[in-house]
PDB file of C-alpha atoms in Angstrom:
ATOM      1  CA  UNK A   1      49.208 -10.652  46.956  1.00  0.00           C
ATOM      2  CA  UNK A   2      47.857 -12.643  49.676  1.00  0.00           C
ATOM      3  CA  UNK A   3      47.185  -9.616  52.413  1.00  0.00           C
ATOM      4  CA  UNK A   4      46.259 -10.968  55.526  1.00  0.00           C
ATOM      5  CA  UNK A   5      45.539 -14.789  55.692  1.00  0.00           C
ATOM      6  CA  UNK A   6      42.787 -16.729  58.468  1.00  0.00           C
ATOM      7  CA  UNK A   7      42.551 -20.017  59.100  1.00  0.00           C
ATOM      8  CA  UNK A   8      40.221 -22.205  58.895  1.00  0.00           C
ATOM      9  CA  UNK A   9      37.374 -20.232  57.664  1.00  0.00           C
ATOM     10  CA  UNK A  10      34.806 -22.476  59.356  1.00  0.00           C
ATOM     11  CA  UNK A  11      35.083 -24.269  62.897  1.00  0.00           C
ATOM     12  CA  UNK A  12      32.774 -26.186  65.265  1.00  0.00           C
ATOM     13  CA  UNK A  13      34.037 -27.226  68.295  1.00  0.00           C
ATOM     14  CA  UNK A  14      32.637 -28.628  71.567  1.00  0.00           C
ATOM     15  CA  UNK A  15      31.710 -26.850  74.912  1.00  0.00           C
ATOM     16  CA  UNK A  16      35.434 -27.177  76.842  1.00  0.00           C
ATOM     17  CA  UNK A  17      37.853 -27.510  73.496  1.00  0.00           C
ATOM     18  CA  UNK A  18      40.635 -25.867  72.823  1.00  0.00           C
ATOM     19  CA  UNK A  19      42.091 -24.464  69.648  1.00  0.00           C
ATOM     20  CA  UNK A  20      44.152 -21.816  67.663  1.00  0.00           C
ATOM     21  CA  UNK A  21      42.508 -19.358  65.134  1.00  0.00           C
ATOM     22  CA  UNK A  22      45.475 -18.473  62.349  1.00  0.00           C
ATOM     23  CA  UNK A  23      46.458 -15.076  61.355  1.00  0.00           C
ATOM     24  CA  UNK A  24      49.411 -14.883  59.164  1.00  0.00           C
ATOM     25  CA  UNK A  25      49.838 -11.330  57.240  1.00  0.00           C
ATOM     26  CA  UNK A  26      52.669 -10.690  54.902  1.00  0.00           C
ATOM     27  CA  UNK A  27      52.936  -6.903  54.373  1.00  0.00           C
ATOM     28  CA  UNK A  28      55.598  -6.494  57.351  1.00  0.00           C
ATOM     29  CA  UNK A  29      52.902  -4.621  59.230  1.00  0.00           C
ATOM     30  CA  UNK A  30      53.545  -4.128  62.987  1.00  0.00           C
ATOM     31  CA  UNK A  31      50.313  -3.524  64.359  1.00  0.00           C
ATOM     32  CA  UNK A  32      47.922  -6.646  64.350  1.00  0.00           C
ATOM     33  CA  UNK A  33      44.386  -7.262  66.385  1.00  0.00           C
ATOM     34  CA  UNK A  34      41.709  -9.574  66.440  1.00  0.00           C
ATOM     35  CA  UNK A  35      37.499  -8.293  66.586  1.00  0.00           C
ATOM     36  CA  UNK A  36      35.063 -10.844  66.796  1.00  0.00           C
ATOM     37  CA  UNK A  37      31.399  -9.692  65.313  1.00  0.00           C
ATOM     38  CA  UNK A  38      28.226 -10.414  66.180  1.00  0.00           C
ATOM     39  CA  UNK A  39      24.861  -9.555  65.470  1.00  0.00           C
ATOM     40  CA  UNK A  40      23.243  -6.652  67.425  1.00  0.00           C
ATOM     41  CA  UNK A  41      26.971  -5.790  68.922  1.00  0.00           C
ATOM     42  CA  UNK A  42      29.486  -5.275  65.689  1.00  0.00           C
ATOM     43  CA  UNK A  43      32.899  -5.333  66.209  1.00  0.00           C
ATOM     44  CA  UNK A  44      34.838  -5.743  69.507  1.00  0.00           C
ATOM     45  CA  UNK A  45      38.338  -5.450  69.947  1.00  0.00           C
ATOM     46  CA  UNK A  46      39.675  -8.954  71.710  1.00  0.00           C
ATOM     47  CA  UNK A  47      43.556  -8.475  71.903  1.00  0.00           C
ATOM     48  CA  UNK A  48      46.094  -6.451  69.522  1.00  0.00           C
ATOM     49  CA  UNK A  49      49.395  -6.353  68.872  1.00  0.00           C
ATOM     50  CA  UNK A  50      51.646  -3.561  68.508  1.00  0.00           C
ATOM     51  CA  UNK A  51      55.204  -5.511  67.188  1.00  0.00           C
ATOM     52  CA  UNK A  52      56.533  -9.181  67.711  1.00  0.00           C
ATOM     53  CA  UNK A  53      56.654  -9.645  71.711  1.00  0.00           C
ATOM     54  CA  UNK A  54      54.260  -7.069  72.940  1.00  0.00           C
ATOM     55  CA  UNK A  55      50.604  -7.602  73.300  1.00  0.00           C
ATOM     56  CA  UNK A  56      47.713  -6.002  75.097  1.00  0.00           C
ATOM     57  CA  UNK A  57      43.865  -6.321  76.124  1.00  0.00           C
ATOM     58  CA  UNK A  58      41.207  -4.982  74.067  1.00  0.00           C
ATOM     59  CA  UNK A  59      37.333  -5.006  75.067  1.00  0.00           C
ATOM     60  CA  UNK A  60      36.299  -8.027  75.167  1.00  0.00           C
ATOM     61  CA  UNK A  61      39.907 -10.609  76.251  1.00  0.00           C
ATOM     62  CA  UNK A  62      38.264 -12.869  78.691  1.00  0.00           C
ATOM     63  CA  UNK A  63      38.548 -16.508  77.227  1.00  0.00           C
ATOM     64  CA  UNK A  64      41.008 -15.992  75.067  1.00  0.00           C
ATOM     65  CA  UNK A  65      44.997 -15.488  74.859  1.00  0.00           C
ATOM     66  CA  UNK A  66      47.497 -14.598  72.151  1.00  0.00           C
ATOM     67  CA  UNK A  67      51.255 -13.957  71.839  1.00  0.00           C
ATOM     68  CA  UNK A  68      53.504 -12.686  69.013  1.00  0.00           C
ATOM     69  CA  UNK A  69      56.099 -14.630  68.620  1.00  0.00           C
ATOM     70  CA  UNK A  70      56.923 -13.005  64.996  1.00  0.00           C
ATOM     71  CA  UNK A  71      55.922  -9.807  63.111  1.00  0.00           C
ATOM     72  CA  UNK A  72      54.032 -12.447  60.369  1.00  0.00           C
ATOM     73  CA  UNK A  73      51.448 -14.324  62.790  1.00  0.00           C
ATOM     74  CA  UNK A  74      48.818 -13.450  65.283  1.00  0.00           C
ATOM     75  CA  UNK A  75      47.604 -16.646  66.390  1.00  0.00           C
ATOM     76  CA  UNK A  76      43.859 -16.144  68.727  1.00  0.00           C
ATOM     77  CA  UNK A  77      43.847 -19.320  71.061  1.00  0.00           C
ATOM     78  CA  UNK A  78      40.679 -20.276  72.930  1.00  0.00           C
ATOM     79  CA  UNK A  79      41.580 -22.152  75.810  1.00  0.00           C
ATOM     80  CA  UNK A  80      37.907 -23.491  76.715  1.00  0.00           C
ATOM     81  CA  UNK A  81      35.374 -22.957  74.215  1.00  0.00           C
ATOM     82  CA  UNK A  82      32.327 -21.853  75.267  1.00  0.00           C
ATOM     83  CA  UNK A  83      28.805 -20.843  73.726  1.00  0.00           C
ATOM     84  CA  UNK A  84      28.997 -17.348  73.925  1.00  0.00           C
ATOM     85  CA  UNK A  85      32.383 -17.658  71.979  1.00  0.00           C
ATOM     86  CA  UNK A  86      29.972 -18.413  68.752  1.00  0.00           C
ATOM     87  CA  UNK A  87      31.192 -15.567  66.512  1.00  0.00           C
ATOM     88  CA  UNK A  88      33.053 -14.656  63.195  1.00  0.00           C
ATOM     89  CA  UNK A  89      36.403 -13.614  64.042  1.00  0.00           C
ATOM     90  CA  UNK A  90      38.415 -10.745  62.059  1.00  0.00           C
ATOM     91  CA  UNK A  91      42.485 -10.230  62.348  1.00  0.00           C
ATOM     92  CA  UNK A  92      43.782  -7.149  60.920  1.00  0.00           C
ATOM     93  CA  UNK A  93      46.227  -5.346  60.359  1.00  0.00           C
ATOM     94  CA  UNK A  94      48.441  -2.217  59.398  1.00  0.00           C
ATOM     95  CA  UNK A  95      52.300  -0.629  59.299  1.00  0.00           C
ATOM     96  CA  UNK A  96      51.221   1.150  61.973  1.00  0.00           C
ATOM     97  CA  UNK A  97      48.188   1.329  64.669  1.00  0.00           C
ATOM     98  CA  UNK A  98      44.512   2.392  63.656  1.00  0.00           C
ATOM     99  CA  UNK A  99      45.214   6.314  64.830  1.00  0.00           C
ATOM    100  CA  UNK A 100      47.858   6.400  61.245  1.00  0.00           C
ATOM    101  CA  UNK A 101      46.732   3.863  59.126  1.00  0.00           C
ATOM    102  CA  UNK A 102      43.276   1.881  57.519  1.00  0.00           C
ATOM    103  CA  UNK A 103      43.114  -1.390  58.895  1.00  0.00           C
ATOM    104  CA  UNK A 104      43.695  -4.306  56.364  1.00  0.00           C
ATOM    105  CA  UNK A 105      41.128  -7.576  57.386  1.00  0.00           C
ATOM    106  CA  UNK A 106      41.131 -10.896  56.741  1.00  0.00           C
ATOM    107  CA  UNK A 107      37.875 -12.934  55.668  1.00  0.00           C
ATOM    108  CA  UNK A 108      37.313 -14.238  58.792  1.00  0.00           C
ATOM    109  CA  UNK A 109      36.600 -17.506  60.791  1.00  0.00           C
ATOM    110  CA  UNK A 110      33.068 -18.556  61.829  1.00  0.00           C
ATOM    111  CA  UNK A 111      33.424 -20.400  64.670  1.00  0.00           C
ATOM    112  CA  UNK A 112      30.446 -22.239  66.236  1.00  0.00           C
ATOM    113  CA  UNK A 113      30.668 -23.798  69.922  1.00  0.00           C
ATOM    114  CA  UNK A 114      28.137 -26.622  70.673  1.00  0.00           C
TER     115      UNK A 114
ATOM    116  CA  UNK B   1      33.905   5.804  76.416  1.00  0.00           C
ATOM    117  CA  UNK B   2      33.562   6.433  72.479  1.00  0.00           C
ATOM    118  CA  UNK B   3      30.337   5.532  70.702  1.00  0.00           C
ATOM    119  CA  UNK B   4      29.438   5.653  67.035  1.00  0.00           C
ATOM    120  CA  UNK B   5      26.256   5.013  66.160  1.00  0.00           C
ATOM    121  CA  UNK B   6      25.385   4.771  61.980  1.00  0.00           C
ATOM    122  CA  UNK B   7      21.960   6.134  60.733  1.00  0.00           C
ATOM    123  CA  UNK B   8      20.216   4.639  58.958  1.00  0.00           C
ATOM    124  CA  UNK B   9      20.269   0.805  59.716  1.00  0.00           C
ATOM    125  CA  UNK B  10      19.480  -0.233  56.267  1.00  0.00           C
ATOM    126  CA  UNK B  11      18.657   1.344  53.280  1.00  0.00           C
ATOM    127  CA  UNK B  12      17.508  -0.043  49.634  1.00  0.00           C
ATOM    128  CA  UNK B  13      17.467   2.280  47.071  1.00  0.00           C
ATOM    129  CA  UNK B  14      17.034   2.121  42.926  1.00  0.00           C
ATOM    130  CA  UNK B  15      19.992   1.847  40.763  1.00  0.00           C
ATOM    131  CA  UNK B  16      21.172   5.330  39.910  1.00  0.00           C
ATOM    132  CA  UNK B  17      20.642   7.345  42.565  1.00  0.00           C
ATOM    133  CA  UNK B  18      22.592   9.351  45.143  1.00  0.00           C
ATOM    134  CA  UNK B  19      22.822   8.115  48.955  1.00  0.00           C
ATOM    135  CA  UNK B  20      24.184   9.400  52.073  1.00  0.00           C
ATOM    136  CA  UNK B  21      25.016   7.196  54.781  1.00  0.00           C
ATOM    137  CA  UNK B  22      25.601   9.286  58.426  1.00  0.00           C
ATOM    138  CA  UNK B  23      28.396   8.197  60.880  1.00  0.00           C
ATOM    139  CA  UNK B  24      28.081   9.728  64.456  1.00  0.00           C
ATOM    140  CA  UNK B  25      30.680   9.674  67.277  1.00  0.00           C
ATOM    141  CA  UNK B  26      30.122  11.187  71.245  1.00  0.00           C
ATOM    142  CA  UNK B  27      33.803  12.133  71.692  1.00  0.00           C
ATOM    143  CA  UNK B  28      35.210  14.581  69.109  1.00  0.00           C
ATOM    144  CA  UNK B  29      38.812  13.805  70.260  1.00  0.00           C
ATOM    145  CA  UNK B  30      39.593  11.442  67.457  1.00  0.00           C
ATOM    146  CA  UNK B  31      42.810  11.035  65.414  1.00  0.00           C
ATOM    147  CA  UNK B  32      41.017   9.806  62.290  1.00  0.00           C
ATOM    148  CA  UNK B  33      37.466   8.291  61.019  1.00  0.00           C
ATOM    149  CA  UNK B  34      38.128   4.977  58.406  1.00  0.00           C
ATOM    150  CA  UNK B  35      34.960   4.334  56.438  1.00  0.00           C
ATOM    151  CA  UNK B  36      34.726   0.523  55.715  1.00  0.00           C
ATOM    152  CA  UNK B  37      32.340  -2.219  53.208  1.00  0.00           C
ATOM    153  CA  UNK B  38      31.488  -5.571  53.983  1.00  0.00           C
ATOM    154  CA  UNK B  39      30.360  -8.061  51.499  1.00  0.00           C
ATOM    155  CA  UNK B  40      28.443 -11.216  53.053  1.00  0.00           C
ATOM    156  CA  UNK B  41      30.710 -13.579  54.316  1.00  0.00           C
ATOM    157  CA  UNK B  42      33.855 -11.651  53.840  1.00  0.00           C
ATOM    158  CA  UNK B  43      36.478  -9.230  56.094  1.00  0.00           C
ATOM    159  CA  UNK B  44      36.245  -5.548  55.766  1.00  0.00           C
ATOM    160  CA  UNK B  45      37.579  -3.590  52.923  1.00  0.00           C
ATOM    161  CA  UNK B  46      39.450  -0.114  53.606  1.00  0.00           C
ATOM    162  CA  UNK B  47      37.231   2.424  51.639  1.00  0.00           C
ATOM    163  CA  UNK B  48      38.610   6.048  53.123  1.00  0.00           C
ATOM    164  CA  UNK B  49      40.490   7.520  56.113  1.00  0.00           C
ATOM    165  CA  UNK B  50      39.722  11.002  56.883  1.00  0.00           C
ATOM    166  CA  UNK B  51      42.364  12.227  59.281  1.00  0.00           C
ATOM    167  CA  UNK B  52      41.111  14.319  61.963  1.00  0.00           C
ATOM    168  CA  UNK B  53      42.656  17.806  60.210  1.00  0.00           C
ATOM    169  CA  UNK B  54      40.712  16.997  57.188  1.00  0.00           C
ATOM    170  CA  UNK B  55      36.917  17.879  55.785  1.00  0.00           C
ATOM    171  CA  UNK B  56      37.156  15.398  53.058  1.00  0.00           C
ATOM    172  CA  UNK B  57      37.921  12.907  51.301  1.00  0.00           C
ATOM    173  CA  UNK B  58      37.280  11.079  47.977  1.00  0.00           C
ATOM    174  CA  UNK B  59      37.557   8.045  46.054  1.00  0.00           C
ATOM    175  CA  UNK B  60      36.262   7.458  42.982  1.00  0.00           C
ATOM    176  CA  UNK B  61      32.111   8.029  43.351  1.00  0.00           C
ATOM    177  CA  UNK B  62      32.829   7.997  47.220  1.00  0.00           C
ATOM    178  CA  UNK B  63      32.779  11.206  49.265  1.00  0.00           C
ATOM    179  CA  UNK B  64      33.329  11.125  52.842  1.00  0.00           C
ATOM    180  CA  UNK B  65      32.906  14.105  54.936  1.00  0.00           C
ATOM    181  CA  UNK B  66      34.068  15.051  58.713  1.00  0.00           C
ATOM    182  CA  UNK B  67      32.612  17.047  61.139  1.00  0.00           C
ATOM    183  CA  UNK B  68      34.438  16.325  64.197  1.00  0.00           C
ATOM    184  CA  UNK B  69      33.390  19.437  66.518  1.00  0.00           C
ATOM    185  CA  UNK B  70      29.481  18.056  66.228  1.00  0.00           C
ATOM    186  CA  UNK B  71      30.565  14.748  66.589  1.00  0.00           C
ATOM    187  CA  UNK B  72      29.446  13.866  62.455  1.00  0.00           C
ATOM    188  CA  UNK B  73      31.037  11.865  59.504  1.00  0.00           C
ATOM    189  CA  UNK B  74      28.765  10.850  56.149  1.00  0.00           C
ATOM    190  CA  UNK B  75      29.515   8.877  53.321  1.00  0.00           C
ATOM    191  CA  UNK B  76      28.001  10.051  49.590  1.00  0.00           C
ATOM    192  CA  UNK B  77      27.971   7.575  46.689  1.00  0.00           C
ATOM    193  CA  UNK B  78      27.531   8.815  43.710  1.00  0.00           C
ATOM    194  CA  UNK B  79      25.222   6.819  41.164  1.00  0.00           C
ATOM    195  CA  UNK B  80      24.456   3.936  42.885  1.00  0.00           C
ATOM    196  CA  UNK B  81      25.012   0.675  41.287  1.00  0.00           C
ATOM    197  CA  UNK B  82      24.048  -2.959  42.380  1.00  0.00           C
ATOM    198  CA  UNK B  83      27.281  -3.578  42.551  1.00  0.00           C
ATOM    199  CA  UNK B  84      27.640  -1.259  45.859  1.00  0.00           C
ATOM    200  CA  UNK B  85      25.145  -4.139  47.849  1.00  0.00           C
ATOM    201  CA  UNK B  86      27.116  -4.166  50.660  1.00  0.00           C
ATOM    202  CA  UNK B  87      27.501  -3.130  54.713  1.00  0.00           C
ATOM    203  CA  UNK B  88      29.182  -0.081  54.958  1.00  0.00           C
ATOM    204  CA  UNK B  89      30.813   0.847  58.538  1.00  0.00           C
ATOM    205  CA  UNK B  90      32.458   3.648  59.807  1.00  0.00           C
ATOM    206  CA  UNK B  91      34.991   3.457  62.498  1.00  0.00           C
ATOM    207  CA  UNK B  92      37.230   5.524  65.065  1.00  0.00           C
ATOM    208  CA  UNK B  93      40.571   5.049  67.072  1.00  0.00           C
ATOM    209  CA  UNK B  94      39.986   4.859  71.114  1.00  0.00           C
ATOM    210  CA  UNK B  95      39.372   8.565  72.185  1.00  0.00           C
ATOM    211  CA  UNK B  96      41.928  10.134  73.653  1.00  0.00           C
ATOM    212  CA  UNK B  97      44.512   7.225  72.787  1.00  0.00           C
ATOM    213  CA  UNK B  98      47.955   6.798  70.792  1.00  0.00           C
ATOM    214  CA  UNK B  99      48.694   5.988  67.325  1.00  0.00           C
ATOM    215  CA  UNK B 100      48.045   2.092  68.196  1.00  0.00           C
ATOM    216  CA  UNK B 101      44.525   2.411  70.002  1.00  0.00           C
ATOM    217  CA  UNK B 102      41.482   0.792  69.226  1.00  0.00           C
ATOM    218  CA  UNK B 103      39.015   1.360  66.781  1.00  0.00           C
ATOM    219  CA  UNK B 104      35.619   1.386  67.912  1.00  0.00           C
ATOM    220  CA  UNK B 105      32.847   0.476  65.044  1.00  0.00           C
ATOM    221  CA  UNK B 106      29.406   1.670  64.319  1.00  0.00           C
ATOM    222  CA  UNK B 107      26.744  -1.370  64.196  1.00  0.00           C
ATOM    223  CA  UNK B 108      26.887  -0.563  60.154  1.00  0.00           C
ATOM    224  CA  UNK B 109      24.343   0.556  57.208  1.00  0.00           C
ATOM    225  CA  UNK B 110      22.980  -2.503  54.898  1.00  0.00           C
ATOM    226  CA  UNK B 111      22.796  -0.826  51.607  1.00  0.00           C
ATOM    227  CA  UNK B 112      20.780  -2.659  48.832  1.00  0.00           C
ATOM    228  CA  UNK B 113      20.757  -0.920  45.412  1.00  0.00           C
ATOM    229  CA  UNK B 114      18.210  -2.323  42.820  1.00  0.00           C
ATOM    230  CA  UNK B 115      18.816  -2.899  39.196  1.00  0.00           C
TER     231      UNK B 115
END
């Protein structure tokens, strides 16, 4: 019953770093996205998925890049962390996109950048 | 571009009593409204999707309610308990998009309910 998995749940990383967020679901859902919140601005759209191969932008893709390499994982890579990348980051999913179906969330990553 | 904006900001209330939480949208060209929670330090839970042909819908002590020609969505729950403590935020796929747009989320209502 595990839904839709995130790892780590905590990070802290240096200005310049690189690293992957996890996103593993396992309800064979095709659509798959990642938000990052923060306070004063809620939830933004970064990049989402609509099946294994084919991604696209959301608001806010600038400093980061994914690829779907399988229906299961959504993997969020920061290529160089930077401060204003200091966020908790959300994947979700569904069966099908947010215009058919509730979105199912995982618990998240807090990720600070120093 | 879409805009939801959630009225009020935060709201504490005693145990026992009935709330409504407002949900407001600037383009009425939506294929659905998804009403979420948010516990502290955790994802966000699917509470109800109203599809855009619908007025209502219900779970439990949960009522949600659409209104897209003005734009309006609220949430009622029902004899409030502590246990409802929570963010609640309502949400709505990119105007004017397909099935697999993006959903664009209100800033959220901290509800507190006191024993």
């Amino acid at each position: 019953n595990a839904g839709v998995t995130q790892t780590p749940k905590f990070q802290v990383l240096k200005t310049g770093q690189s690293m992957t967020l996890q996103c593993a679901q396992d309800m064979n859902h095709e659509y798959m996205s990642w938000y990052r919140q923060d306070p004063g601005m809620g939830l933004r759209l970064i990049h989402y998925s609509v099946g294994a191969g084919i991604t696209d932008q959301g608001e806010v893709p600038n400093g980061y890049n994914v690829s779907r390499s399988t229906t299961e994982d959504f993997p969020l890579r920061l290529l160089s962390a930077a401060p204003s990348q200091t966020s908790v980051y959300f994947c979700a999913s569904s069966r099908q996109g947010p215009g058919n179906q509730p979105q199912h969330f995982g618990d998240g990553t807090r990720l600070s950048i120093l | 571009k879409q805009e939801v904006t959630q009225i009020p900001a935060a709201l504490s209330v005693p145990e026992g009593e009935n709330l409504v939480l407002n949900c407001s949208f600037t383009d009425s060209a939506i294929y659905n409204l998804q009403w979420f929670r948010q516990d502290p330090g955790k994802g966000l839970t699917s509470l109800l999707l109203i599809q855009s042909s619908q007025r209502e819908q219900t779970s439990g002590r949960l009522n949600a309610s659409l209104d897209k020609s003005s734009g309006r969505s609220t949430l009622y729950i029902a004899a409030s308990q502590p246990g409802d403590s929570a963010t609640y935020l309502c949400a709505v796929p990119n105007a004017g998009g397909t099935s697999y747009g993006k959903l664009t989320f209100g800033q959220g209502t901290i509800l507190t309910v006191h024993p």
